[in-house]
């Protein structure tokens, strides 16, 4: 069987099932079809549950992706700073090496100068010794000898001072050299440490990138899965709606045929129909509309979602009242909407209350306008949300167009 | 004969030959003694030599500029005991030092000069005494630009003592020469008196007293001695003057030729001539006396 034929068949089955749910007394012997329709609805609920789960997983994946990207950015920033630091350390090491080289050269030169000065001093002492000996035997120029002796002392003192000066300069340079060597060693150690830190950061960044890639893959997969599920749900809901319309049409025809009196009402008049309910309509609870009806753009997933109802934010545990009189058609859990209560107001009008904590009425029980039918769940934030959907002749209408709600 | 003959220059009349020889000898001797006398007077013995050898050195501080050093030298030269004061800048001091220690030249490859400038002060020969040297040294030592004064503190007294001894020796030699001249002159006078004894006896028989004869002979000898000494000293002075002009290095030993014309030099020469005249007269009397008594 080809996929097209299978879709037509399943649509037919869904329609039959739908008829069984909403009009159990309209078709004789339709109990099995109704059961089938419930099963299909169960499948739809399962699909919605899966959608919800996938959406949660996607949200989680996005959150992880965001966190991972943040970490990658943070690591990149740290890596950049580390590289800058390493660059600075390299420059410092280079400058220190230059200074070290110059200091070593200066020390070598000073050592050579020191050696030469000492040699010259020794030679000068020898010359002075022999000169004094020669001069001692020359009493003919006593004053000249005396002056020469004095000048020789001055000369030797100057030489000795030169040697001492060079010695001091050499010692100072050697101290400087030692200090530079120490600085170079410390800087090298720091460089090694910072390089290790940089390597660690790099490896962490790589690991984080790998992880991010995995998350992105997972995210894409989830997005794809979500898209597929939503398409299925949309198709399924479309089918259900079509069946509902067909059921309604049949009901209208049956009524027309049976009573022959009531005129057909156009679906376009659905809001007027809701407004003309006996007893009027009232808000299910006091709160603010936080999700509007119709096509809404979701910035998180960058998709356009069609909302068939509205979400009203109210205090946690608030009582939910029926918007009008009718009969409870359904009370149970629905995937994606939590505990759902459906009230049939007659004339193809339904009101759906989702995300409830508990029900105070049972299926088949008659309710009046303003009657408490259930409660919202408790939440740590003190706020809970009620999902409210209105359907008229199988078409969802904007609840805010018929019920005064705070927007 | 009514006219009495003159007894002046009696020996010249009685024995002219021997007297010419004696006179030439004495003139040469007086020239020599006059030369020695003038030399000693000018040089002060060895004082001038010592003064030329000895100098006070005022070593200046390294930062003293040349102009200031020269000014200090001029001020030092104005001190009374100072004959000359010469400033030597560090460069000149270094060159002198290298001349004294030539082995040091290649050791100072950088050409750096560690020596300061100095002032060399020379003392006047007649003021070369410990007191005057100390006066100059203390005056220089008080100057702030002077780092040290080298005045030969340890060897200066010895040098001055040696100088005094040498000077005394010079004058002693001069005196010995004079004494020798006196002894030789006495012997010559005696010999001549002995030789002319017959002539003198003849004159005595003619009524001329021996005393008068001896006096006149001595006076003639003294006058001749004075004239010979004066002329000889003058001649030697001239020779010395010419020598000093021709050989200036002698000035460092003897002195300036201009000093020959100083009054004290001339007075000393005159005194020397008078002294010589007296020695000549004394030698004549003693020679006469010994000849008359038969003693030697």
XYZ file of C-alpha atoms in Angstrom:
703
model
C 0.000 0.000 0.000
C 1.371 3.385 -0.965
C 1.716 6.212 1.615
C -1.075 8.269 0.007
C -3.631 5.511 0.268
C -2.520 4.813 3.813
C -3.067 8.456 4.770
C -6.566 8.434 3.239
C -7.424 5.271 5.115
C -6.097 6.558 8.412
C -8.009 9.825 7.874
C -11.122 7.870 7.343
C -10.499 5.861 10.475
C -9.857 9.007 12.472
C -13.042 10.536 11.170
C -14.989 7.474 12.127
C -13.415 7.469 15.579
C -14.133 11.161 16.020
C -17.701 10.654 15.194
C -17.801 7.923 17.803
C -16.434 10.249 20.504
C -18.525 13.374 19.950
C -21.718 11.816 18.783
C -22.008 8.454 20.494
C -25.759 8.333 19.960
C -25.794 9.587 16.360
C -24.558 6.410 14.707
C -25.841 3.030 15.742
C -23.190 0.440 16.346
C -20.418 2.975 16.320
C -18.952 1.913 19.671
C -16.050 0.121 17.992
C -15.359 3.131 15.840
C -15.386 5.281 18.936
C -12.909 2.973 20.568
C -10.759 3.144 17.504
C -11.005 6.932 17.550
C -9.924 6.923 21.219
C -6.966 4.786 20.344
C -6.052 7.180 17.584
C -6.425 10.041 20.014
C -4.235 8.083 22.408
C -1.647 7.828 19.690
C -1.993 11.527 19.093
C -1.464 12.151 22.786
C 1.560 9.879 22.767
C 2.935 11.813 19.824
C 2.352 15.064 21.658
C 4.044 13.610 24.712
C 6.975 12.659 22.548
C 6.933 16.116 21.049
C 6.976 17.622 24.495
C 9.805 15.376 25.536
C 11.740 16.155 22.371
C 11.140 19.855 22.865
C 12.434 19.577 26.436
C 15.465 17.676 25.206
C 15.990 20.268 22.499
C 15.699 23.033 25.061
C 18.206 21.202 27.186
C 20.463 20.736 24.156
C 20.197 24.420 23.368
C 20.944 25.318 26.944
C 23.954 23.028 26.904
C 25.004 24.419 23.555
C 24.750 27.930 24.893
C 26.673 26.988 28.005
C 29.263 25.130 25.947
C 29.620 28.054 23.571
C 30.014 30.318 26.549
C 32.709 28.042 27.870
C 34.416 27.943 24.464
C 34.286 31.747 24.289
C 35.601 31.951 27.806
C 38.384 29.508 26.978
C 39.198 31.414 23.818
C 39.380 34.614 25.805
C 41.612 32.988 28.374
C 43.690 31.447 25.619
C 44.059 34.843 24.002
C 45.130 36.355 27.290
C 47.504 33.442 27.820
C 49.023 33.949 24.388
C 49.414 37.634 25.078
C 51.037 36.826 28.405
C 53.349 34.306 26.757
C 54.222 36.859 24.118
C 55.041 39.383 26.827
C 57.114 36.802 28.674
C 58.934 35.944 25.438
C 59.716 39.574 24.863
C 60.916 39.895 28.431
C 63.069 36.791 28.090
C 64.497 38.160 24.873
C 65.267 41.511 26.500
C 66.773 39.758 29.503
C 68.906 37.602 27.248
C 70.149 40.699 25.466
C 70.981 42.327 28.774
C 72.599 39.110 29.938
C 74.740 38.992 26.840
C 75.766 42.596 27.254
C 76.531 42.061 30.937
C 78.613 38.985 30.145
C 80.522 40.924 27.527
C 81.066 43.763 29.992
C 82.303 41.302 32.620
C 84.685 39.733 30.114
C 85.993 43.148 29.128
C 86.344 44.174 32.751
C 88.183 40.974 33.563
C 90.568 41.613 30.690
C 90.983 45.239 31.781
C 91.482 44.115 35.362
C 94.166 41.630 34.343
C 95.896 44.223 32.199
C 95.695 46.851 34.939
C 97.166 44.454 37.480
C 99.946 43.514 35.091
C 100.660 47.159 34.411
C 100.656 47.902 38.117
C 103.190 45.132 38.740
C 105.354 46.368 35.901
C 105.088 49.921 37.195
C 106.165 48.690 40.617
C 109.179 46.997 39.038
C 110.015 50.143 37.080
C 109.584 52.200 40.243
C 111.848 49.855 42.176
C 114.643 50.012 39.648
C 114.124 53.711 39.115
C 114.411 54.354 42.850
C 117.502 52.238 43.048
C 119.061 54.176 40.193
C 117.982 57.479 41.714
C 119.332 56.575 45.146
C 122.849 56.771 43.785
C 122.288 60.220 42.344
C 122.595 62.793 45.137
C 123.368 65.454 42.543
C 119.643 66.118 41.999
C 118.092 65.396 45.398
C 115.014 67.529 44.885
C 114.333 66.015 41.489
C 114.578 62.542 42.993
C 112.280 63.530 45.807
C 109.706 64.846 43.342
C 110.018 61.760 41.162
C 109.510 59.550 44.179
C 106.396 61.497 45.112
C 105.049 61.358 41.601
C 105.804 57.648 41.465
C 103.691 57.211 44.591
C 100.940 59.238 42.948
C 101.264 57.155 39.805
C 101.157 53.846 41.672
C 98.250 55.058 43.788
C 96.400 56.043 40.615
C 97.158 52.633 39.122
C 96.075 50.868 42.296
C 92.921 52.983 42.351
C 92.345 52.041 38.713
C 92.700 48.377 39.565
C 90.381 48.798 42.544
C 87.868 50.679 40.405
C 87.917 47.985 37.757
C 87.600 45.345 40.472
C 84.585 47.124 41.930
C 83.049 47.555 38.486
C 83.635 43.888 37.742
C 82.091 42.803 41.030
C 79.116 45.052 40.392
C 78.700 43.681 36.901
C 79.003 40.143 38.189
C 76.294 40.878 40.730
C 74.165 42.318 37.971
C 74.875 39.266 35.868
C 73.842 36.964 38.693
C 70.653 38.950 39.170
C 69.921 38.775 35.464
C 70.541 35.056 35.396
C 68.162 34.667 38.307
C 65.583 36.780 36.525
C 65.990 34.767 33.345
C 65.580 31.515 35.278
C 62.458 32.804 37.027
C 61.007 34.109 33.783
C 61.774 30.869 31.988
C 60.071 28.946 34.760
C 57.087 31.244 34.539
C 57.049 30.865 30.774
C 57.072 27.078 31.076
C 54.257 27.241 33.617
C 52.190 29.610 31.501
C 52.820 27.512 28.408
C 51.578 24.478 30.288
C 48.493 26.420 31.320
C 48.064 27.495 27.701
C 48.352 23.894 26.510
C 45.813 22.824 29.114
C 43.450 25.578 27.985
C 43.967 24.572 24.375
C 43.190 20.945 25.106
C 40.155 21.996 27.149
C 39.030 24.183 24.306
C 39.439 21.305 21.883
C 37.464 19.025 24.184
C 34.795 21.683 24.561
C 34.624 22.135 20.802
C 34.234 18.405 20.340
C 31.516 18.403 22.937
C 29.854 21.388 21.275
C 29.943 19.628 17.943
C 28.242 16.637 19.578
C 25.629 18.926 21.133
C 25.032 20.620 17.804
C 24.592 17.271 16.124
C 22.172 16.262 18.870
C 20.373 19.586 18.541
C 19.972 19.178 14.798
C 18.716 15.675 15.269
C 16.217 16.840 17.893
C 15.120 19.753 15.747
C 14.550 17.432 12.864
C 12.690 15.020 15.092
C 10.606 17.867 16.542
C 9.800 19.185 13.122
C 8.752 15.755 11.983
C 6.605 15.242 15.101
C 4.954 18.612 14.719
C 4.192 17.899 11.107
C 2.624 14.608 12.112
C 0.657 16.288 14.895
C -0.503 18.982 12.525
C -1.611 16.403 10.017
C -3.310 14.438 12.734
C -5.072 17.485 14.114
C -6.071 18.474 10.639
C -7.606 15.095 10.128
C -9.350 15.243 13.495
C -10.686 18.673 12.698
C -11.924 17.541 9.327
C -13.660 14.575 10.911
C -15.149 16.863 13.513
C -16.460 19.108 10.783
C -17.898 16.144 8.929
C -19.517 14.904 12.157
C -20.888 18.337 12.760
C -22.199 18.520 9.232
C -23.866 15.194 9.647
C -25.301 16.323 12.979
C -26.616 19.474 11.352
C -28.102 17.513 8.509
C -29.599 15.042 10.967
C -31.124 17.843 12.997
C -32.387 19.496 9.847
C -33.812 16.315 8.654
C -35.227 15.446 12.091
C -36.574 18.756 13.160
C -36.579 20.509 9.863
C -36.690 23.700 11.658
C -33.384 25.003 12.690
C -31.484 26.800 10.117
C -27.918 26.012 9.411
C -25.423 28.230 11.050
C -22.250 29.281 9.397
C -18.901 28.469 11.078
C -17.913 32.034 10.519
C -20.478 32.965 13.111
C -18.750 30.877 15.784
C -17.910 33.725 18.135
C -21.510 34.941 17.927
C -22.623 31.486 18.680
C -20.490 31.354 21.811
C -21.745 34.735 22.829
C -25.346 33.615 22.398
C -24.963 30.722 24.838
C -27.720 30.762 27.425
C -26.442 32.328 30.634
C -23.591 34.034 28.824
C -19.848 33.478 29.286
C -17.427 34.308 32.045
C -13.654 34.095 32.491
C -12.413 30.797 33.897
C -10.233 32.657 36.361
C -8.673 36.046 36.978
C -5.314 36.289 35.209
C -3.318 37.676 32.372
C -3.023 36.243 28.889
C 0.595 35.332 28.355
C 0.329 33.325 25.112
C -1.843 34.686 22.395
C -4.064 32.895 19.930
C -3.006 32.200 16.311
C 0.344 32.117 14.604
C 3.125 33.114 17.004
C 6.866 33.207 16.280
C 9.007 31.263 18.751
C 12.401 32.984 19.023
C 13.927 30.101 20.929
C 13.450 27.610 18.119
C 13.041 30.207 15.391
C 9.812 28.617 14.243
C 6.273 29.890 13.794
C 3.797 28.047 15.983
C 0.077 28.082 15.544
C -1.652 28.398 18.937
C -5.196 27.155 18.963
C -5.870 28.579 22.366
C -4.462 31.034 24.887
C -2.494 30.630 28.092
C -3.614 32.595 31.132
C -1.207 33.168 33.950
C -2.811 33.011 37.391
C -1.760 32.397 40.969
C -0.775 28.827 41.767
C -3.608 26.605 42.897
C -6.258 28.988 41.563
C -9.750 27.545 40.950
C -10.785 27.055 37.339
C -14.438 27.766 36.564
C -16.540 26.770 33.638
C -16.994 29.578 31.149
C -20.616 28.533 30.495
C -23.137 25.839 31.142
C -22.688 22.430 29.499
C -21.593 18.882 30.060
C -18.158 17.458 30.767
C -17.156 15.604 27.615
C -13.661 14.655 28.659
C -11.507 14.753 31.779
C -8.089 13.191 31.595
C -4.427 13.641 30.810
C -3.321 14.781 27.370
C 0.341 14.846 26.352
C 1.640 18.357 26.125
C -1.348 19.834 27.992
C -1.303 17.890 31.274
C -4.754 17.254 32.760
C -7.359 18.413 30.268
C -11.054 19.027 30.799
C -13.397 19.400 27.789
C -16.845 20.873 28.304
C -19.459 20.474 25.558
C -21.762 23.462 25.475
C -23.983 22.101 22.722
C -24.404 23.357 19.207
C -20.873 22.168 18.342
C -19.324 24.434 20.954
C -16.553 23.107 23.198
C -14.260 24.651 25.769
C -10.986 22.971 26.617
C -9.085 23.595 29.920
C -5.507 22.316 30.015
C -2.542 22.142 32.405
C -4.782 21.594 35.395
C -3.758 19.928 38.605
C -7.049 18.250 39.506
C -10.664 17.961 38.418
C -13.686 18.635 40.612
C -16.155 17.220 38.081
C -16.451 13.937 36.255
C -17.011 13.059 32.597
C -20.718 13.357 31.725
C -21.431 15.681 34.649
C -23.421 18.820 33.884
C -21.749 22.111 34.789
C -23.012 25.654 35.059
C -21.354 28.923 34.219
C -18.846 29.882 36.934
C -18.883 26.418 38.505
C -15.483 25.359 39.775
C -14.341 22.457 37.656
C -10.735 22.083 38.805
C -7.579 23.717 40.164
C -4.257 24.861 38.791
C -1.107 23.169 40.045
C 1.093 24.591 42.782
C 4.359 26.139 41.608
C 7.423 27.404 43.528
C 7.222 30.654 41.592
C 3.658 31.202 42.800
C 2.353 31.382 39.222
C 0.642 28.736 37.092
C -0.752 28.786 33.593
C -4.174 27.639 32.372
C -4.571 26.575 28.745
C -7.960 27.622 27.364
C -9.177 26.651 23.915
C -12.616 27.289 22.412
C -13.953 25.307 19.479
C -16.995 26.048 17.445
C -17.989 23.582 14.788
C -14.490 22.063 14.837
C -12.815 25.434 14.434
C -10.660 26.953 17.141
C -11.535 30.557 17.864
C -9.757 33.255 19.845
C -11.106 33.058 23.432
C -10.302 36.749 23.965
C -12.851 37.618 21.255
C -15.749 36.205 23.287
C -14.565 36.275 26.908
C -13.291 39.390 28.658
C -9.691 38.426 29.503
C -6.917 40.609 30.758
C -4.284 40.802 28.060
C 177.819 114.011 48.980
C 175.525 116.381 50.713
C 172.347 114.690 49.367
C 171.275 111.547 51.202
C 170.254 108.711 48.893
C 166.604 107.368 49.010
C 166.195 103.990 50.594
C 162.857 103.303 48.829
C 162.972 100.255 46.546
C 166.573 99.614 47.826
C 166.220 95.970 46.937
C 165.214 96.854 43.349
C 168.424 98.890 43.098
C 170.634 96.295 44.679
C 169.151 93.158 43.066
C 166.738 93.945 40.254
C 166.977 90.571 38.518
C 165.818 88.491 41.407
C 163.088 90.952 42.246
C 161.691 90.827 38.739
C 161.429 87.069 39.000
C 159.862 87.285 42.440
C 157.415 89.934 41.298
C 156.311 87.873 38.304
C 155.848 84.853 40.527
C 153.891 86.813 43.108
C 151.705 88.417 40.447
C 150.775 85.040 39.062
C 150.068 83.789 42.518
C 147.930 86.804 43.329
C 146.031 86.333 40.096
C 145.316 82.798 41.159
C 144.359 83.817 44.682
C 142.264 86.680 43.374
C 140.434 84.323 41.056
C 139.813 81.955 43.924
C 138.717 84.779 46.161
C 136.264 86.198 43.657
C 134.940 82.768 42.842
C 134.392 82.019 46.499
C 132.796 85.371 47.067
C 130.408 84.950 44.176
C 129.564 81.318 44.825
C 129.560 81.493 48.588
C 131.570 78.327 48.689
C 129.260 75.558 47.489
C 126.081 77.418 48.382
C 125.310 78.310 44.804
C 125.843 74.736 43.702
C 123.591 73.516 46.474
C 121.013 76.174 45.750
C 121.035 75.074 42.152
C 120.637 71.432 43.127
C 118.044 72.006 45.797
C 114.462 73.020 45.116
C 111.210 73.096 46.987
C 108.357 71.403 45.099
C 104.811 72.574 45.732
C 102.558 69.852 44.318
C 99.271 71.406 43.257
C 95.886 69.790 43.365
C 94.810 68.014 40.188
C 91.964 70.407 39.508
C 94.090 73.588 39.655
C 94.122 75.215 36.214
C 97.328 76.351 34.513
C 96.579 80.039 34.877
C 96.099 79.687 38.595
C 99.302 77.661 38.897
C 101.267 80.354 37.101
C 99.773 82.992 39.363
C 100.812 81.012 42.408
C 104.332 80.693 40.992
C 104.532 84.456 40.597
C 103.406 84.941 44.178
C 105.953 82.387 45.429
C 108.722 84.140 43.489
C 107.961 87.299 45.446
C 108.974 85.689 48.743
C 112.313 87.120 49.979
C 114.293 83.883 50.165
C 113.113 82.712 46.760
C 115.366 83.092 43.765
C 112.937 81.646 41.206
C 109.578 79.856 41.078
C 108.563 77.961 37.951
C 105.180 76.448 37.267
C 105.048 73.093 35.436
C 101.691 71.968 34.152
C 100.593 68.308 34.436
C 101.703 67.572 30.895
C 105.228 68.823 31.565
C 105.272 66.931 34.866
C 104.225 63.755 33.042
C 106.967 64.176 30.439
C 109.603 64.764 33.102
C 108.296 61.744 34.983
C 108.495 59.559 31.899
C 112.044 60.754 31.288
C 112.923 59.610 34.799
C 111.044 56.287 34.389
C 111.108 55.516 30.686
C 109.767 52.022 31.320
C 106.396 53.432 32.280
C 105.667 54.957 28.910
C 104.215 51.852 27.231
C 102.227 50.956 30.363
C 99.947 53.922 29.984
C 98.392 52.965 26.718
C 95.401 55.144 27.370
C 97.578 58.243 27.633
C 95.879 59.155 30.853
C 97.983 61.424 33.033
C 97.581 60.840 36.747
C 100.100 63.520 37.753
C 99.208 67.044 38.838
C 101.086 70.242 38.042
C 103.691 71.625 40.424
C 105.753 74.711 41.228
C 109.504 74.387 41.524
C 110.927 76.966 43.922
C 114.643 77.650 44.129
C 116.139 79.452 47.113
C 118.727 82.214 46.887
C 122.225 80.794 47.691
C 122.724 83.177 50.543
C 119.312 82.259 52.043
C 119.723 78.511 51.795
C 119.105 77.780 55.454
C 116.675 75.526 57.285
C 114.778 78.539 58.615
C 114.290 80.129 55.230
C 113.295 76.838 53.668
C 110.742 76.292 56.423
C 109.459 79.819 55.915
C 108.833 79.190 52.224
C 107.414 75.721 52.817
C 104.965 76.915 55.456
C 103.888 79.823 53.238
C 103.183 77.433 50.373
C 101.539 74.836 52.584
C 98.962 77.376 53.693
C 97.701 77.798 50.126
C 94.574 75.757 49.452
C 95.597 74.919 45.884
C 98.791 73.250 47.130
C 98.301 69.600 47.972
C 101.756 68.896 49.352
C 105.104 70.658 49.790
C 108.224 68.596 49.149
C 111.131 70.354 50.913
C 113.482 67.472 51.623
C 112.610 67.382 55.286
C 114.681 64.283 56.006
C 117.813 65.053 54.032
C 117.872 68.866 53.940
C 119.839 69.335 57.244
C 122.437 66.846 56.064
C 122.728 68.616 52.747
C 123.181 71.997 54.391
C 125.765 70.602 56.823
C 127.685 69.090 53.952
C 127.475 72.423 52.147
C 128.847 74.271 55.139
C 131.717 71.827 55.445
C 132.506 72.112 51.773
C 132.469 75.911 51.972
C 134.756 75.879 54.947
C 137.072 73.561 53.070
C 137.185 75.964 50.141
C 138.017 78.891 52.329
C 140.537 76.751 54.174
C 142.281 75.945 50.938
C 142.293 79.631 50.081
C 143.754 80.423 53.479
C 146.350 77.669 53.099
C 147.448 79.220 49.863
C 147.828 82.561 51.579
C 149.773 80.966 54.405
C 152.007 79.193 51.933
C 152.612 82.465 50.152
C 153.555 84.082 53.447
C 156.043 81.359 54.305
C 157.586 81.321 50.874
C 157.732 85.148 50.850
C 159.504 85.176 54.230
C 162.073 82.717 52.961
C 162.577 84.801 49.856
C 162.986 87.956 51.934
C 165.486 86.265 54.225
C 167.448 84.899 51.342
C 167.573 88.294 49.744
C 168.596 89.920 53.047
C 171.405 87.406 53.418
C 172.493 87.964 49.873
C 172.540 91.720 50.272
C 174.007 91.618 53.795
C 177.319 93.262 52.611
C 175.467 96.090 50.995
C 173.375 96.632 54.047
C 176.521 96.577 56.280
C 178.075 99.214 54.058
C 174.998 101.391 54.460
C 175.039 100.834 58.202
C 178.633 102.013 58.337
C 177.496 105.171 56.596
C 175.048 105.913 59.393
C 171.818 104.320 58.183
C 170.142 102.511 60.958
C 169.148 98.906 60.496
C 165.648 99.612 61.737
C 165.038 102.282 59.173
C 166.372 100.066 56.468
C 164.161 97.172 57.554
C 161.094 99.418 57.730
C 161.658 100.907 54.336
C 162.207 97.482 52.821
C 158.977 96.177 54.434
C 157.020 99.227 53.305
C 158.271 98.716 49.776
C 157.348 95.062 49.884
C 153.860 95.847 51.247
C 153.223 98.490 48.652
C 154.404 96.200 45.926
C 152.291 93.410 47.340
C 149.215 95.649 47.463
C 149.667 96.749 43.913
C 150.344 93.222 42.678
C 147.352 91.830 44.558
C 145.063 94.551 43.346
C 146.158 94.218 39.776
C 146.161 90.441 39.948
C 142.663 90.404 41.469
C 141.429 92.819 38.894
C 142.956 90.754 36.135
C 141.470 87.558 37.493
C 138.171 89.360 37.870
C 138.323 90.234 34.232
C 139.146 86.689 33.279
C 136.323 85.436 35.475
C 133.926 87.933 33.949
C 134.861 86.855 30.443
C 134.704 83.191 31.386
C 131.246 83.562 32.887
C 130.048 85.435 29.827
C 131.557 82.877 27.505
C 130.510 79.822 29.487
C 127.106 80.493 30.994
C 126.955 77.094 32.689
C 129.625 78.372 35.051
C 127.089 80.818 36.363
C 125.254 77.922 38.003
C 128.428 77.196 39.996
C 130.033 80.605 40.429
C 127.319 83.120 39.927
C 126.373 86.022 37.782
C 129.218 88.170 36.267
C 127.274 91.219 37.314
C 127.968 90.313 40.924
C 131.652 91.110 40.288
C 130.778 94.767 40.221
C 128.858 94.747 43.433
C 130.399 97.044 46.111
C 130.783 94.211 48.518
C 132.807 92.280 45.951
C 135.039 95.273 45.252
C 135.418 95.962 48.949
C 136.365 92.348 49.503
C 138.986 92.595 46.742
C 140.436 95.756 48.277
C 140.539 94.127 51.678
C 142.220 91.136 50.115
C 144.863 93.422 48.567
C 145.455 95.171 51.865
C 145.764 91.852 53.571
C 148.256 90.677 51.014
C 150.226 93.929 51.471
C 150.383 93.331 55.163
C 151.505 89.773 54.600
C 154.212 90.989 52.256
C 155.418 93.576 54.775
C 155.380 91.049 57.562
C 157.273 88.522 55.449
C 159.899 91.208 54.697
C 160.398 92.108 58.348
C 160.512 88.515 59.464
C 162.956 87.637 56.665
C 165.203 90.593 57.637
C 165.046 89.686 61.255
C 165.893 86.050 60.712
C 168.702 86.975 58.365
C 170.206 89.351 60.972
C 169.949 86.819 63.742
C 171.298 84.010 61.655
C 168.163 81.943 62.136
C 166.449 80.305 59.315
